[in-house]
Amino acid sequence: MTTTMLRTPIQHCKQCGTKVVYRLPDDGDTKERAVCPACNTVHYENPLNVVGTVPYFGDKILLCKRNIEPRFGKWTLPAGFMELDETTAEGAARETVEEAGAEFEMLGLFTLLNVARVGQVHLFYRARLLSDQFNPGTETIEARLFAEDEIPWDEIAFRTVKETLERYFADRRSGVFSIHCVDIV
Amino acid sequence: MTTTMLRTPIQHCKQCGTKVVYRLPDDGDTKERAVCPACNTVHYENPLNVVGTVPYFGDKILLCKRNIEPRFGKWTLPAGFMELDETTAEGAARETVEEAGAEFEMLGLFTLLNVARVGQVHLFYRARLLSDQFNPGTETIEARLFAEDEIPWDEIAFRTVKETLERYFADRRSGVFSIHCVDIV
């Protein structure tokens, strides 16, 4: 995950800079929004997608030790905020290059996890590593392969990563990978 | 879809109202962002999720005739922008109530469609209608059930809706509903 994106309330209009007011817009909307009293711009805030991969090499999984907050020093799957002008899979691949410097083939969607409490949807794709050599970027202290019995379960950075890893190993045992939809409450 | 959300470039800082500049942030980010020269706030713009349902009653599908722009008068599946404080499925259910006034049971995720050109991800869930009576909201001219051979294919409002309907009928014929990931280019 590349960026801590704190949701601080919108204070000023992004179009004209006037101080906004929070009220119901005039279009029948039923939620209060930051509305500009000068130019009438309505500011929407919506959930963010976090996209990443489960990169595997044989029976091992690639994890990255975080060199950034939050969860500095904890282990994660490569993932980060989806950007404009990319698909979910393209964003997941980009993050895997940025955070692990891995070479891989993208496979199918594996988990979709809702984290409504923080306004996020996390999507992980399976990715088949083509090499066990990695060239991690500055956001990663170390990129390393782990067999299932080596996974540092108590040192996993995010709940969505833990849930994804658990389902990956369960599906691998069953011999069939399906798509898992999970709500993190 | 409830809202036309045009992406106009951010002009002013949402925290302090100062005119922003577009540049690379100082944290190693590789994309230009709207950065405030006064308070250093970095403004991110990310893709939006649109969430909706494929509501079915027996062999018929519920479509809504749009009473709003864009695509006024065209037919759509109930869908709209996902809000904070809800999951993808909760948002899809909310939109189905708002746009169709339908009673239904939510089933599984059915399609995930990337529309990178407009920075959107569309997610549709199957929903089993409990009644063929509807009470559509102000965004809908008419909510109506269609058999497959009655679908107004040339009057469907959005490409993601058309792709979802096509896959729904194909899966129904095969007897197995799976999750479909589609890139709309």
mmCIF file of C-alpha atoms in Angstrom:
data_model
loop_
_atom_site.group_PDB
_atom_site.id
_atom_site.type_symbol
_atom_site.label_atom_id
_atom_site.label_comp_id
_atom_site.label_asym_id
_atom_site.label_seq_id
_atom_site.Cartn_x
_atom_site.Cartn_y
_atom_site.Cartn_z
ATOM 1 C CA MET A 1 0.000 0.000 0.000
ATOM 2 C CA THR A 2 1.676 3.170 -1.147
ATOM 3 C CA THR A 3 -0.101 5.945 0.593
ATOM 4 C CA THR A 4 -1.882 6.731 3.794
ATOM 5 C CA MET A 5 -4.972 8.514 2.632
ATOM 6 C CA LEU A 6 -6.611 10.110 5.625
ATOM 7 C CA ARG A 7 -10.099 11.368 5.008
ATOM 8 C CA THR A 8 -10.091 14.867 6.411
ATOM 9 C CA PRO A 9 -13.362 16.739 5.871
ATOM 10 C CA ILE A 10 -13.433 19.013 2.827
ATOM 11 C CA GLN A 11 -13.195 22.623 4.018
ATOM 12 C CA HIS A 12 -12.934 24.637 0.800
ATOM 13 C CA CYS A 13 -14.400 24.382 -2.699
ATOM 14 C CA LYS A 14 -12.019 22.658 -5.116
ATOM 15 C CA GLN A 15 -13.262 24.890 -7.937
ATOM 16 C CA CYS A 16 -13.210 28.375 -6.408
ATOM 17 C CA GLY A 17 -11.705 28.065 -2.912
ATOM 18 C CA THR A 18 -14.746 29.355 -1.008
ATOM 19 C CA LYS A 19 -15.448 27.753 2.373
ATOM 20 C CA VAL A 20 -17.998 24.961 1.870
ATOM 21 C CA VAL A 21 -21.109 24.183 3.905
ATOM 22 C CA TYR A 22 -22.337 20.666 4.626
ATOM 23 C CA ARG A 23 -25.964 20.262 3.576
ATOM 24 C CA LEU A 24 -28.293 18.223 1.368
ATOM 25 C CA PRO A 25 -27.717 19.212 -2.263
ATOM 26 C CA ASP A 26 -30.655 20.616 -4.245
ATOM 27 C CA ASP A 27 -30.898 17.654 -6.649
ATOM 28 C CA GLY A 28 -32.852 15.321 -4.346
ATOM 29 C CA ASP A 29 -29.712 13.679 -2.937
ATOM 30 C CA THR A 30 -30.377 12.225 0.514
ATOM 31 C CA LYS A 31 -26.842 12.601 1.905
ATOM 32 C CA GLU A 32 -25.176 15.739 3.211
ATOM 33 C CA ARG A 33 -22.310 16.839 0.984
ATOM 34 C CA ALA A 34 -19.762 19.637 1.030
ATOM 35 C CA VAL A 35 -21.541 22.253 -1.116
ATOM 36 C CA CYS A 36 -19.970 25.517 -2.257
ATOM 37 C CA PRO A 37 -22.193 28.503 -1.427
ATOM 38 C CA ALA A 38 -20.470 30.568 -4.141
ATOM 39 C CA CYS A 39 -20.332 28.327 -7.232
ATOM 40 C CA ASN A 40 -22.683 25.511 -6.078
ATOM 41 C CA THR A 41 -20.140 22.750 -6.703
ATOM 42 C CA VAL A 42 -21.131 19.581 -4.813
ATOM 43 C CA HIS A 43 -18.151 17.587 -3.513
ATOM 44 C CA TYR A 44 -18.572 13.823 -3.321
ATOM 45 C CA GLU A 45 -16.408 11.480 -1.256
ATOM 46 C CA ASN A 46 -16.461 7.840 -2.260
ATOM 47 C CA PRO A 47 -14.732 4.592 -1.334
ATOM 48 C CA LEU A 48 -11.249 3.845 -2.650
ATOM 49 C CA ASN A 49 -10.041 0.646 -4.264
ATOM 50 C CA VAL A 50 -6.834 -0.998 -3.095
ATOM 51 C CA VAL A 51 -5.487 -3.465 -5.656
ATOM 52 C CA GLY A 52 -2.779 -6.088 -5.260
ATOM 53 C CA THR A 53 -1.602 -9.597 -6.004
ATOM 54 C CA VAL A 54 -0.925 -12.966 -4.403
ATOM 55 C CA PRO A 55 2.384 -13.732 -6.174
ATOM 56 C CA TYR A 56 3.384 -17.392 -5.969
ATOM 57 C CA PHE A 57 6.485 -19.320 -6.998
ATOM 58 C CA GLY A 58 5.891 -23.033 -6.735
ATOM 59 C CA ASP A 59 4.430 -23.541 -3.273
ATOM 60 C CA LYS A 60 5.776 -20.255 -1.915
ATOM 61 C CA ILE A 61 4.151 -16.827 -1.618
ATOM 62 C CA LEU A 62 5.891 -13.483 -2.017
ATOM 63 C CA LEU A 63 5.503 -11.049 0.863
ATOM 64 C CA CYS A 64 6.976 -7.557 1.228
ATOM 65 C CA LYS A 65 8.247 -6.096 4.490
ATOM 66 C CA ARG A 66 6.925 -2.546 4.674
ATOM 67 C CA ASN A 67 9.371 0.342 4.668
ATOM 68 C CA ILE A 68 6.540 2.870 5.119
ATOM 69 C CA GLU A 69 3.802 3.699 7.571
ATOM 70 C CA PRO A 70 1.275 2.491 8.428
ATOM 71 C CA ARG A 71 2.499 -0.877 9.710
ATOM 72 C CA PHE A 72 6.187 -0.178 9.123
ATOM 73 C CA GLY A 73 8.176 -3.427 9.365
ATOM 74 C CA LYS A 74 5.105 -5.664 8.956
ATOM 75 C CA TRP A 75 4.633 -8.060 6.029
ATOM 76 C CA THR A 76 2.133 -7.490 3.249
ATOM 77 C CA LEU A 77 1.134 -8.678 -0.171
ATOM 78 C CA PRO A 78 2.047 -6.075 -2.801
ATOM 79 C CA ALA A 79 -0.944 -3.691 -3.034
ATOM 80 C CA GLY A 80 -1.832 -0.031 -3.194
ATOM 81 C CA PHE A 81 -4.455 2.488 -4.207
ATOM 82 C CA MET A 82 -5.883 2.065 -7.691
ATOM 83 C CA GLU A 83 -5.158 5.057 -9.936
ATOM 84 C CA LEU A 84 -7.126 6.697 -12.727
ATOM 85 C CA ASP A 85 -6.450 5.369 -16.251
ATOM 86 C CA GLU A 86 -5.875 1.782 -15.170
ATOM 87 C CA THR A 87 -7.978 -1.320 -14.610
ATOM 88 C CA THR A 88 -8.043 -3.172 -11.298
ATOM 89 C CA ALA A 89 -5.692 -5.814 -12.740
ATOM 90 C CA GLU A 90 -3.353 -3.190 -14.227
ATOM 91 C CA GLY A 91 -3.171 -1.422 -10.880
ATOM 92 C CA ALA A 92 -2.471 -4.703 -9.089
ATOM 93 C CA ALA A 93 0.330 -5.465 -11.550
ATOM 94 C CA ARG A 94 1.780 -1.947 -11.198
ATOM 95 C CA GLU A 95 1.911 -2.247 -7.421
ATOM 96 C CA THR A 96 3.602 -5.632 -7.691
ATOM 97 C CA VAL A 97 6.311 -4.126 -9.871
ATOM 98 C CA GLU A 98 6.697 -1.059 -7.645
ATOM 99 C CA GLU A 99 6.782 -2.841 -4.303
ATOM 100 C CA ALA A 100 8.500 -6.119 -5.176
ATOM 101 C CA GLY A 101 10.233 -5.608 -8.528
ATOM 102 C CA ALA A 102 8.860 -9.008 -9.456
ATOM 103 C CA GLU A 103 8.420 -10.631 -12.867
ATOM 104 C CA PHE A 104 5.104 -12.420 -13.110
ATOM 105 C CA GLU A 105 2.105 -13.435 -15.148
ATOM 106 C CA MET A 106 -1.219 -11.994 -13.981
ATOM 107 C CA LEU A 107 -3.968 -14.548 -13.348
ATOM 108 C CA GLY A 108 -7.567 -14.128 -12.253
ATOM 109 C CA LEU A 109 -9.268 -12.118 -9.525
ATOM 110 C CA PHE A 110 -9.044 -13.969 -6.226
ATOM 111 C CA THR A 111 -10.517 -11.877 -3.392
ATOM 112 C CA LEU A 112 -12.772 -8.833 -3.132
ATOM 113 C CA LEU A 113 -12.805 -7.559 0.435
ATOM 114 C CA ASN A 114 -15.012 -4.748 1.669
ATOM 115 C CA VAL A 115 -13.587 -2.632 4.471
ATOM 116 C CA ALA A 116 -16.554 -0.276 4.857
ATOM 117 C CA ARG A 117 -15.244 1.113 8.167
ATOM 118 C CA VAL A 118 -12.468 2.920 6.278
ATOM 119 C CA GLY A 119 -14.279 3.300 2.951
ATOM 120 C CA GLN A 120 -12.140 0.852 1.000
ATOM 121 C CA VAL A 121 -12.560 -2.132 -1.304
ATOM 122 C CA HIS A 122 -9.514 -4.412 -1.621
ATOM 123 C CA LEU A 123 -9.053 -6.625 -4.675
ATOM 124 C CA PHE A 124 -6.319 -9.254 -4.971
ATOM 125 C CA TYR A 125 -5.357 -11.149 -8.126
ATOM 126 C CA ARG A 126 -3.323 -14.327 -8.304
ATOM 127 C CA ALA A 127 0.027 -13.812 -10.047
ATOM 128 C CA ARG A 128 2.446 -16.560 -11.142
ATOM 129 C CA LEU A 129 6.034 -15.491 -10.497
ATOM 130 C CA LEU A 130 8.448 -16.114 -13.364
ATOM 131 C CA SER A 131 11.540 -15.759 -11.185
ATOM 132 C CA ASP A 132 12.489 -15.943 -7.514
ATOM 133 C CA GLN A 133 14.653 -12.837 -7.846
ATOM 134 C CA PHE A 134 13.128 -9.530 -6.694
ATOM 135 C CA ASN A 135 14.100 -5.908 -6.927
ATOM 136 C CA PRO A 136 11.889 -4.139 -4.386
ATOM 137 C CA GLY A 137 11.311 -0.390 -4.476
ATOM 138 C CA THR A 138 11.818 2.106 -1.699
ATOM 139 C CA GLU A 139 8.538 1.207 -0.011
ATOM 140 C CA THR A 140 9.799 -2.301 0.753
ATOM 141 C CA ILE A 141 12.578 -3.333 3.170
ATOM 142 C CA GLU A 142 12.662 -6.905 1.893
ATOM 143 C CA ALA A 143 10.742 -9.041 -0.606
ATOM 144 C CA ARG A 144 10.829 -12.727 0.272
ATOM 145 C CA LEU A 145 9.175 -16.051 -0.522
ATOM 146 C CA PHE A 146 7.392 -17.940 2.256
ATOM 147 C CA ALA A 147 6.057 -21.482 2.338
ATOM 148 C CA GLU A 148 2.714 -21.817 4.112
ATOM 149 C CA ASP A 149 4.318 -22.986 7.368
ATOM 150 C CA GLU A 150 6.741 -20.034 7.271
ATOM 151 C CA ILE A 151 4.132 -17.262 6.940
ATOM 152 C CA PRO A 152 4.614 -14.752 9.801
ATOM 153 C CA TRP A 153 0.902 -14.705 10.683
ATOM 154 C CA ASP A 154 1.385 -12.411 13.677
ATOM 155 C CA GLU A 155 3.369 -9.933 11.608
ATOM 156 C CA ILE A 156 0.929 -9.479 8.696
ATOM 157 C CA ALA A 157 0.271 -5.785 8.097
ATOM 158 C CA PHE A 158 -3.395 -5.825 7.126
ATOM 159 C CA ARG A 159 -6.457 -7.915 7.873
ATOM 160 C CA THR A 160 -7.335 -8.086 4.156
ATOM 161 C CA VAL A 161 -3.906 -9.603 3.435
ATOM 162 C CA LYS A 162 -4.352 -12.212 6.176
ATOM 163 C CA GLU A 163 -7.846 -13.143 4.932
ATOM 164 C CA THR A 164 -6.551 -13.402 1.360
ATOM 165 C CA LEU A 165 -3.608 -15.619 2.357
ATOM 166 C CA GLU A 166 -5.859 -17.919 4.407
ATOM 167 C CA ARG A 167 -8.208 -18.390 1.450
ATOM 168 C CA TYR A 168 -5.302 -18.905 -0.930
ATOM 169 C CA PHE A 169 -3.880 -21.803 1.081
ATOM 170 C CA ALA A 170 -7.360 -23.303 1.623
ATOM 171 C CA ASP A 171 -8.139 -23.174 -2.103
ATOM 172 C CA ARG A 172 -4.745 -24.595 -2.965
ATOM 173 C CA ARG A 173 -5.419 -27.564 -0.696
ATOM 174 C CA SER A 174 -8.812 -28.078 -2.348
ATOM 175 C CA GLY A 175 -7.253 -27.851 -5.795
ATOM 176 C CA VAL A 176 -9.690 -25.188 -7.054
ATOM 177 C CA PHE A 177 -9.211 -21.413 -6.874
ATOM 178 C CA SER A 178 -12.449 -19.465 -6.812
ATOM 179 C CA ILE A 179 -13.274 -15.788 -6.224
ATOM 180 C CA HIS A 180 -13.952 -14.910 -2.595
ATOM 181 C CA CYS A 181 -16.037 -11.944 -1.454
ATOM 182 C CA VAL A 182 -15.398 -11.010 2.165
ATOM 183 C CA ASP A 183 -16.710 -8.261 4.436
ATOM 184 C CA ILE A 184 -14.205 -7.090 7.045
ATOM 185 C CA VAL A 185 -16.183 -5.724 9.997
ATOM 186 C CA MET B 1 -26.880 5.540 -11.750
ATOM 187 C CA THR B 2 -27.726 8.436 -9.512
ATOM 188 C CA THR B 3 -25.226 11.095 -10.338
ATOM 189 C CA THR B 4 -23.231 12.439 -13.184
ATOM 190 C CA MET B 5 -19.818 12.913 -11.674
ATOM 191 C CA LEU B 6 -17.710 14.925 -14.048
ATOM 192 C CA ARG B 7 -14.028 15.007 -13.256
ATOM 193 C CA THR B 8 -13.106 18.649 -13.430
ATOM 194 C CA PRO B 9 -9.500 19.365 -12.443
ATOM 195 C CA ILE B 10 -8.984 20.413 -8.830
ATOM 196 C CA GLN B 11 -8.265 24.172 -8.783
ATOM 197 C CA HIS B 12 -8.156 24.998 -5.071
ATOM 198 C CA CYS B 13 -6.958 23.270 -1.913
ATOM 199 C CA LYS B 14 -9.793 21.499 -0.089
ATOM 200 C CA GLN B 15 -8.153 22.295 3.256
ATOM 201 C CA CYS B 16 -7.264 25.981 2.953
ATOM 202 C CA GLY B 17 -8.661 27.219 -0.389
ATOM 203 C CA THR B 18 -5.300 28.253 -1.897
ATOM 204 C CA LYS B 19 -4.888 27.729 -5.648
ATOM 205 C CA VAL B 20 -3.139 24.388 -6.187
ATOM 206 C CA VAL B 21 -0.233 23.572 -8.475
ATOM 207 C CA TYR B 22 0.118 20.296 -10.389
ATOM 208 C CA ARG B 23 3.469 18.669 -9.670
ATOM 209 C CA LEU B 24 5.134 15.527 -8.346
ATOM 210 C CA PRO B 25 4.656 15.363 -4.572
ATOM 211 C CA ASP B 26 7.761 15.259 -2.357
ATOM 212 C CA ASP B 27 7.157 11.708 -1.084
ATOM 213 C CA GLY B 28 8.559 9.855 -4.097
ATOM 214 C CA ASP B 29 5.187 9.611 -5.843
ATOM 215 C CA THR B 30 5.620 9.243 -9.609
ATOM 216 C CA LYS B 31 2.339 10.922 -10.637
ATOM 217 C CA GLU B 32 1.572 14.624 -10.781
ATOM 218 C CA ARG B 33 -1.014 15.614 -8.186
ATOM 219 C CA ALA B 34 -2.772 18.812 -7.202
ATOM 220 C CA VAL B 35 -0.512 20.062 -4.399
ATOM 221 C CA CYS B 36 -1.261 23.049 -2.184
ATOM 222 C CA PRO B 37 1.675 25.485 -2.083
ATOM 223 C CA ALA B 38 0.412 26.923 1.223
ATOM 224 C CA CYS B 39 -0.414 23.896 3.424
ATOM 225 C CA ASN B 40 1.202 21.114 1.289
ATOM 226 C CA THR B 41 -1.972 19.020 1.093
ATOM 227 C CA VAL B 42 -1.730 16.508 -1.769
ATOM 228 C CA HIS B 43 -5.053 15.866 -3.514
ATOM 229 C CA TYR B 44 -5.572 12.389 -4.956
ATOM 230 C CA GLU B 45 -8.152 11.470 -7.562
ATOM 231 C CA ASN B 46 -9.059 7.820 -7.800
ATOM 232 C CA PRO B 47 -11.493 5.588 -9.659
ATOM 233 C CA LEU B 48 -15.099 5.358 -8.510
ATOM 234 C CA ASN B 49 -17.134 2.223 -7.977
ATOM 235 C CA VAL B 50 -20.605 1.902 -9.470
ATOM 236 C CA VAL B 51 -22.640 -0.843 -7.798
ATOM 237 C CA GLY B 52 -25.899 -2.421 -8.896
ATOM 238 C CA THR B 53 -27.945 -5.574 -9.299
ATOM 239 C CA VAL B 54 -29.378 -7.954 -11.871
ATOM 240 C CA PRO B 55 -32.837 -8.389 -10.309
ATOM 241 C CA TYR B 56 -34.730 -11.408 -11.647
ATOM 242 C CA PHE B 57 -38.264 -12.720 -11.168
ATOM 243 C CA GLY B 58 -38.618 -16.180 -12.652
ATOM 244 C CA ASP B 59 -37.175 -15.871 -16.145
ATOM 245 C CA LYS B 60 -37.589 -12.103 -16.308
ATOM 246 C CA ILE B 61 -35.145 -9.288 -15.537
ATOM 247 C CA LEU B 62 -36.006 -5.937 -13.993
ATOM 248 C CA LEU B 63 -34.901 -2.868 -15.939
ATOM 249 C CA CYS B 64 -35.433 0.792 -15.083
ATOM 250 C CA LYS B 65 -36.176 3.519 -17.635
ATOM 251 C CA ARG B 66 -34.003 6.481 -16.713
ATOM 252 C CA ASN B 67 -35.643 9.729 -15.657
ATOM 253 C CA ILE B 68 -32.253 11.464 -15.371
ATOM 254 C CA GLU B 69 -29.290 12.326 -17.542
ATOM 255 C CA PRO B 70 -27.100 10.879 -18.855
ATOM 256 C CA ARG B 71 -29.082 8.526 -21.127
ATOM 257 C CA PHE B 72 -32.503 9.914 -20.175
ATOM 258 C CA GLY B 73 -35.226 7.525 -21.373
ATOM 259 C CA LYS B 74 -32.848 4.568 -21.842
ATOM 260 C CA TRP B 75 -33.101 1.317 -19.879
ATOM 261 C CA THR B 76 -30.644 0.291 -17.174
ATOM 262 C CA LEU B 77 -30.121 -2.162 -14.380
ATOM 263 C CA PRO B 78 -30.454 -0.412 -11.009
ATOM 264 C CA ALA B 79 -26.976 0.935 -10.149
ATOM 265 C CA GLY B 80 -25.196 4.000 -8.838
ATOM 266 C CA PHE B 81 -22.077 5.316 -7.182
ATOM 267 C CA MET B 82 -20.959 3.436 -4.087
ATOM 268 C CA GLU B 83 -21.020 5.610 -0.952
ATOM 269 C CA LEU B 84 -18.806 5.704 2.121
ATOM 270 C CA ASP B 85 -19.939 3.510 5.035
ATOM 271 C CA GLU B 86 -21.342 0.741 2.875
ATOM 272 C CA THR B 87 -20.063 -2.436 1.245
ATOM 273 C CA THR B 88 -20.332 -3.051 -2.492
ATOM 274 C CA ALA B 89 -23.327 -5.349 -1.881
ATOM 275 C CA GLU B 90 -24.983 -2.856 0.473
ATOM 276 C CA GLY B 91 -24.577 -0.104 -2.112
ATOM 277 C CA ALA B 92 -25.994 -2.330 -4.838
ATOM 278 C CA ALA B 93 -29.011 -3.127 -2.623
ATOM 279 C CA ARG B 94 -29.522 0.561 -1.755
ATOM 280 C CA GLU B 95 -29.559 1.555 -5.410
ATOM 281 C CA THR B 96 -32.068 -1.209 -6.184
ATOM 282 C CA VAL B 97 -34.398 0.136 -3.515
ATOM 283 C CA GLU B 98 -33.912 3.760 -4.602
ATOM 284 C CA GLU B 99 -34.289 3.243 -8.333
ATOM 285 C CA ALA B 100 -36.812 0.412 -8.497
ATOM 286 C CA GLY B 101 -38.509 0.207 -5.091
ATOM 287 C CA ALA B 102 -38.064 -3.537 -5.388
ATOM 288 C CA GLU B 103 -38.199 -6.241 -2.702
ATOM 289 C CA PHE B 104 -35.459 -8.785 -3.209
ATOM 290 C CA GLU B 105 -32.883 -11.126 -1.740
ATOM 291 C CA MET B 106 -29.254 -10.264 -2.513
ATOM 292 C CA LEU B 107 -27.213 -13.068 -4.067
ATOM 293 C CA GLY B 108 -23.574 -13.229 -5.135
ATOM 294 C CA LEU B 109 -21.313 -10.934 -7.131
ATOM 295 C CA PHE B 110 -21.874 -11.507 -10.840
ATOM 296 C CA THR B 111 -19.796 -9.035 -12.896
ATOM 297 C CA LEU B 112 -16.838 -6.752 -12.244
ATOM 298 C CA LEU B 113 -16.327 -4.430 -15.217
ATOM 299 C CA ASN B 114 -13.427 -2.016 -15.552
ATOM 300 C CA VAL B 115 -14.159 1.184 -17.446
ATOM 301 C CA ALA B 116 -10.690 2.713 -17.180
ATOM 302 C CA ARG B 117 -11.471 5.379 -19.791
ATOM 303 C CA VAL B 118 -13.780 7.107 -17.303
ATOM 304 C CA GLY B 119 -12.061 5.923 -14.110
ATOM 305 C CA GLN B 120 -14.828 3.586 -12.978
ATOM 306 C CA VAL B 121 -15.276 0.012 -11.788
ATOM 307 C CA HIS B 122 -18.809 -1.392 -12.095
ATOM 308 C CA LEU B 123 -19.937 -4.304 -9.920
ATOM 309 C CA PHE B 124 -23.255 -6.105 -10.367
ATOM 310 C CA TYR B 125 -24.786 -8.618 -7.968
ATOM 311 C CA ARG B 126 -27.564 -11.064 -8.744
ATOM 312 C CA ALA B 127 -30.754 -10.330 -6.782
ATOM 313 C CA ARG B 128 -33.819 -12.576 -6.539
ATOM 314 C CA LEU B 129 -36.991 -10.484 -6.640
ATOM 315 C CA LEU B 130 -39.611 -11.398 -4.026
ATOM 316 C CA SER B 131 -42.426 -9.586 -5.816
ATOM 317 C CA ASP B 132 -43.234 -8.312 -9.309
ATOM 318 C CA GLN B 133 -44.569 -5.032 -7.894
ATOM 319 C CA PHE B 134 -42.218 -2.044 -7.951
ATOM 320 C CA ASN B 135 -42.270 1.436 -6.528
ATOM 321 C CA PRO B 136 -39.578 3.311 -8.436
ATOM 322 C CA GLY B 137 -38.073 6.568 -7.159
ATOM 323 C CA THR B 138 -37.832 9.871 -8.967
ATOM 324 C CA GLU B 139 -34.801 8.776 -10.996
ATOM 325 C CA THR B 140 -36.875 6.144 -12.798
ATOM 326 C CA ILE B 141 -39.717 6.684 -15.293
ATOM 327 C CA GLU B 142 -40.763 3.043 -15.254
ATOM 328 C CA ALA B 143 -39.530 -0.220 -13.669
ATOM 329 C CA ARG B 144 -40.495 -3.253 -15.692
ATOM 330 C CA LEU B 145 -39.763 -6.960 -16.094
ATOM 331 C CA PHE B 146 -38.416 -8.222 -19.410
ATOM 332 C CA ALA B 147 -38.006 -11.754 -20.707
ATOM 333 C CA GLU B 148 -34.781 -12.338 -22.633
ATOM 334 C CA ASP B 149 -36.500 -11.919 -26.022
ATOM 335 C CA GLU B 150 -38.104 -8.666 -24.876
ATOM 336 C CA ILE B 151 -34.882 -6.897 -23.775
ATOM 337 C CA PRO B 152 -34.602 -3.558 -25.628
ATOM 338 C CA TRP B 153 -30.971 -4.157 -26.602
ATOM 339 C CA ASP B 154 -30.744 -0.977 -28.677
ATOM 340 C CA GLU B 155 -32.117 1.110 -25.827
ATOM 341 C CA ILE B 156 -29.760 -0.035 -23.044
ATOM 342 C CA ALA B 157 -28.213 2.978 -21.292
ATOM 343 C CA PHE B 158 -24.714 1.690 -20.559
ATOM 344 C CA ARG B 159 -22.247 -0.742 -22.060
ATOM 345 C CA THR B 160 -21.598 -2.331 -18.657
ATOM 346 C CA VAL B 161 -25.321 -3.083 -18.316
ATOM 347 C CA LYS B 162 -25.440 -4.669 -21.781
ATOM 348 C CA GLU B 163 -22.343 -6.799 -21.053
ATOM 349 C CA THR B 164 -23.812 -7.888 -17.715
ATOM 350 C CA LEU B 165 -27.167 -8.841 -19.240
ATOM 351 C CA GLU B 166 -25.487 -10.824 -22.024
ATOM 352 C CA ARG B 167 -23.468 -12.807 -19.480
ATOM 353 C CA TYR B 168 -26.492 -13.329 -17.280
ATOM 354 C CA PHE B 169 -28.502 -14.955 -20.063
ATOM 355 C CA ALA B 170 -25.497 -17.010 -21.216
ATOM 356 C CA ASP B 171 -24.876 -18.308 -17.682
ATOM 357 C CA ARG B 172 -28.561 -19.030 -17.180
ATOM 358 C CA ARG B 173 -28.553 -21.176 -20.305
ATOM 359 C CA SER B 174 -25.468 -23.030 -19.076
ATOM 360 C CA GLY B 175 -27.075 -23.566 -15.664
ATOM 361 C CA VAL B 176 -24.094 -22.150 -13.731
ATOM 362 C CA PHE B 177 -23.603 -18.545 -12.649
ATOM 363 C CA SER B 178 -19.964 -17.568 -12.228
ATOM 364 C CA ILE B 179 -18.230 -14.227 -11.611
ATOM 365 C CA HIS B 180 -17.198 -12.420 -14.796
ATOM 366 C CA CYS B 181 -14.389 -9.853 -14.990
ATOM 367 C CA VAL B 182 -14.613 -7.654 -18.085
ATOM 368 C CA ASP B 183 -12.567 -4.731 -19.377
ATOM 369 C CA ILE B 184 -14.583 -2.186 -21.349
ATOM 370 C CA VAL B 185 -12.205 -0.466 -23.775
#
